[in-house]
PDB file of C-alpha atoms in Angstrom:
ATOM      1  CA  MET A   1      11.053   0.857  -9.146  1.00 66.00           C
ATOM      2  CA  GLU A   2      13.938   1.906  -6.208  1.00 76.00           C
ATOM      3  CA  GLU A   3      13.792   5.106  -6.990  1.00 74.00           C
ATOM      4  CA  LEU A   4      10.122   5.148  -6.354  1.00 71.00           C
ATOM      5  CA  TYR A   5      10.900   3.814  -2.620  1.00 76.00           C
ATOM      6  CA  GLN A   6      12.696   6.015  -1.728  1.00 79.00           C
ATOM      7  CA  ILE A   7      10.314   8.744  -0.936  1.00 72.00           C
ATOM      8  CA  TYR A   8       8.892   6.812   1.537  1.00 71.00           C
ATOM      9  CA  GLU A   9      12.526   6.826   3.099  1.00 77.00           C
ATOM     10  CA  VAL A  10      13.659  10.967   3.090  1.00 77.00           C
ATOM     11  CA  GLU A  11      12.681  12.685   6.452  1.00 77.00           C
ATOM     12  CA  ASN A  12      11.978  16.210   3.899  1.00 78.00           C
ATOM     13  CA  ARG A  13       9.664  16.948   1.363  1.00 77.00           C
ATOM     14  CA  PHE A  14      12.065  18.359  -0.773  1.00 82.00           C
ATOM     15  CA  GLU A  15      13.911  14.884  -1.141  1.00 84.00           C
ATOM     16  CA  VAL A  16      10.559  13.759  -2.298  1.00 79.00           C
ATOM     17  CA  LEU A  17      11.149  16.998  -4.542  1.00 81.00           C
ATOM     18  CA  ASP A  18      14.452  16.078  -5.812  1.00 87.00           C
ATOM     19  CA  ILE A  19      13.937  12.426  -6.321  1.00 84.00           C
ATOM     20  CA  LEU A  20      10.627  12.966  -7.964  1.00 82.00           C
ATOM     21  CA  ASP A  21      11.814  15.798 -10.409  1.00 85.00           C
ATOM     22  CA  ASN A  22      15.139  13.814 -10.950  1.00 86.00           C
ATOM     23  CA  ILE A  23      12.503  10.919 -11.992  1.00 82.00           C
ATOM     24  CA  PHE A  24      10.924  13.484 -14.370  1.00 84.00           C
ATOM     25  CA  SER A  25      14.241  14.955 -16.245  1.00 87.00           C
ATOM     26  CA  ARG A  26      15.035  10.875 -17.107  1.00 87.00           C
ATOM     27  CA  ARG A  27      12.132   9.555 -17.994  1.00 84.00           C
ATOM     28  CA  GLU A  28      12.692   8.531 -21.711  1.00 88.00           C
ATOM     29  CA  GLU A  29      15.270   5.669 -19.285  1.00 87.00           C
ATOM     30  CA  PHE A  30      12.713   4.024 -17.606  1.00 83.00           C
ATOM     31  CA  PRO A  31       9.582   1.618 -19.553  1.00 85.00           C
ATOM     32  CA  ASP A  32       6.550   2.924 -20.043  1.00 87.00           C
ATOM     33  CA  VAL A  33       4.712   1.255 -16.921  1.00 85.00           C
ATOM     34  CA  ILE A  34       7.662   2.817 -14.840  1.00 80.00           C
ATOM     35  CA  ASN A  35       5.641   5.958 -16.906  1.00 83.00           C
ATOM     36  CA  GLU A  36       2.548   5.782 -17.379  1.00 85.00           C
ATOM     37  CA  ILE A  37       2.546   4.806 -12.727  1.00 81.00           C
ATOM     38  CA  VAL A  38       4.627   8.340 -12.896  1.00 79.00           C
ATOM     39  CA  ASP A  39       2.235   9.920 -15.262  1.00 83.00           C
ATOM     40  CA  LYS A  40      -1.030   8.759 -13.133  1.00 84.00           C
ATOM     41  CA  LYS A  41      -0.343   7.562  -9.467  1.00 79.00           C
ATOM     42  CA  ILE A  42       2.864   9.314  -8.439  1.00 77.00           C
ATOM     43  CA  ARG A  43       2.922  12.778 -10.255  1.00 78.00           C
ATOM     44  CA  PRO A  44      -1.022  14.221  -9.345  1.00 81.00           C
ATOM     45  CA  TYR A  45      -1.078  13.128  -5.917  1.00 78.00           C
ATOM     46  CA  SER A  46       2.870  13.673  -4.607  1.00 74.00           C
ATOM     47  CA  ARG A  47       1.855  15.934  -2.134  1.00 76.00           C
ATOM     48  CA  TYR A  48      -0.903  13.650  -0.638  1.00 75.00           C
ATOM     49  CA  LEU A  49       1.188  10.776  -0.492  1.00 71.00           C
ATOM     50  CA  THR A  50       4.373  13.273   1.512  1.00 73.00           C
ATOM     51  CA  MET A  51       2.381  14.917   3.716  1.00 77.00           C
ATOM     52  CA  PHE A  52       3.124  12.591   6.534  1.00 73.00           C
ATOM     53  CA  LEU A  53       6.548  14.382   6.656  1.00 75.00           C
ATOM     54  CA  GLU A  54       4.629  18.140   6.680  1.00 77.00           C
ATOM     55  CA  ASP A  55       2.213  17.169   9.295  1.00 76.00           C
ATOM     56  CA  SER A  56       3.382  14.515  12.574  1.00 72.00           C
ATOM     57  CA  PHE A  57      -0.165  14.230  13.337  1.00 76.00           C
ATOM     58  CA  ILE A  58      -0.998  12.202  10.132  1.00 71.00           C
ATOM     59  CA  GLU A  59       0.498   8.004  10.197  1.00 70.00           C
ATOM     60  CA  ARG A  60       3.142   6.786   7.257  1.00 67.00           C
ATOM     61  CA  THR A  61       0.231   4.527   6.838  1.00 63.00           C
ATOM     62  CA  SER A  62      -3.198   5.610   6.817  1.00 62.00           C
ATOM     63  CA  ASN A  63      -4.421   2.588   6.963  1.00 65.00           C
ATOM     64  CA  TRP A  64      -4.884   1.085  10.155  1.00 63.00           C
ATOM     65  CA  ILE A  65      -6.362  -1.630   9.350  1.00 59.00           C
ATOM     66  CA  GLU A  66      -4.564  -3.177   7.216  1.00 64.00           C
ATOM     67  CA  ARG A  67      -1.761  -2.072   9.683  1.00 65.00           C
ATOM     68  CA  ILE A  68      -2.935  -4.078  13.193  1.00 66.00           C
ATOM     69  CA  PHE A  69      -3.210  -7.374  10.732  1.00 62.00           C
ATOM     70  CA  GLY A  70       0.029  -7.044   9.400  1.00 67.00           C
ATOM     71  CA  ASP A  71       0.783  -7.144  13.389  1.00 70.00           C
ATOM     72  CA  LEU A  72      -0.945  -9.627  14.941  1.00 68.00           C
ATOM     73  CA  ALA A  73      -2.046 -11.741  12.264  1.00 68.00           C
ATOM     74  CA  PRO A  74       0.374 -15.489  11.947  1.00 73.00           C
ATOM     75  CA  LYS A  75       2.682 -15.059   8.857  1.00 73.00           C
ATOM     76  CA  SER A  76       0.250 -18.945   8.049  1.00 72.00           C
ATOM     77  CA  LEU A  77      -3.053 -16.384   7.643  1.00 70.00           C
ATOM     78  CA  LYS A  78      -1.434 -14.077   5.634  1.00 68.00           C
ATOM     79  CA  ASN A  79       0.295 -16.934   3.533  1.00 71.00           C
ATOM     80  CA  LYS A  80      -3.346 -18.449   3.162  1.00 68.00           C
ATOM     81  CA  PHE A  81      -4.543 -14.416   2.096  1.00 69.00           C
ATOM     82  CA  LYS A  82      -2.235 -13.595  -0.801  1.00 73.00           C
ATOM     83  CA  THR A  83      -4.135 -15.642  -2.845  1.00 79.00           C
ATOM     84  CA  LEU A  84      -7.575 -16.293  -3.691  1.00 80.00           C
ATOM     85  CA  ARG A  85      -8.154 -20.005  -3.410  1.00 82.00           C
ATOM     86  CA  GLY A  86      -7.523 -18.664   0.097  1.00 78.00           C
ATOM     87  CA  PHE A  87      -9.275 -16.478   0.648  1.00 78.00           C
ATOM     88  CA  LEU A  88     -12.007 -17.868  -0.301  1.00 83.00           C
ATOM     89  CA  SER A  89     -11.643 -21.784   1.916  1.00 83.00           C
ATOM     90  CA  ARG A  90     -11.088 -19.925   4.325  1.00 80.00           C
ATOM     91  CA  LEU A  91     -14.375 -17.836   3.114  1.00 83.00           C
ATOM     92  CA  ASN A  92     -16.513 -20.911   3.281  1.00 87.00           C
ATOM     93  CA  LEU A  93     -14.833 -22.634   6.658  1.00 86.00           C
ATOM     94  CA  ASN A  94     -16.323 -19.064   7.964  1.00 85.00           C
ATOM     95  CA  LEU A  95     -19.874 -19.363   5.705  1.00 87.00           C
ATOM     96  CA  GLU A  96     -19.997 -23.498   7.474  1.00 89.00           C
ATOM     97  CA  ARG A  97     -19.486 -22.626  10.784  1.00 87.00           C
ATOM     98  CA  TRP A  98     -21.765 -20.316  10.598  1.00 86.00           C
ATOM     99  CA  ASP A  99     -24.356 -21.785  10.181  1.00 87.00           C
ATOM    100  CA  SER A 100     -23.631 -24.956  11.544  1.00 86.00           C
ATOM    101  CA  ARG A 101     -24.139 -22.244  14.543  1.00 85.00           C
ATOM    102  CA  ASN A 102     -27.626 -20.533  12.668  1.00 83.00           C
ATOM    103  CA  ALA A 103     -29.519 -24.056  11.643  1.00 77.00           C
ATOM    104  CA  PHE A 104     -32.905 -23.792  12.351  1.00 69.00           C
ATOM    105  CA  LEU A 105     -33.088 -26.768  14.117  1.00 55.00           C
TER     106      LEU A 105
END
């Protein structure tokens, strides 16, 4: 996995192609899970995964909401959303608050 993460630390597309060629040529050394990820997620979409290297107007991550949430939300709140229990408890609190504000009297 460390070699796959190197793709996002390169400066140009040629370095990405070198890394991918190296991974593809040594595929028998990797577990089946890694080979499956490479075959289904990286190989067909490698051009799109590294498009930000060619075009300076494309962000490294295109998920702006995730980036804003990561930058602005306090760590305690982010940790609550990492588990299903934390997410559901937060959702229930918001529903209770909404019900109390919008209840018919």
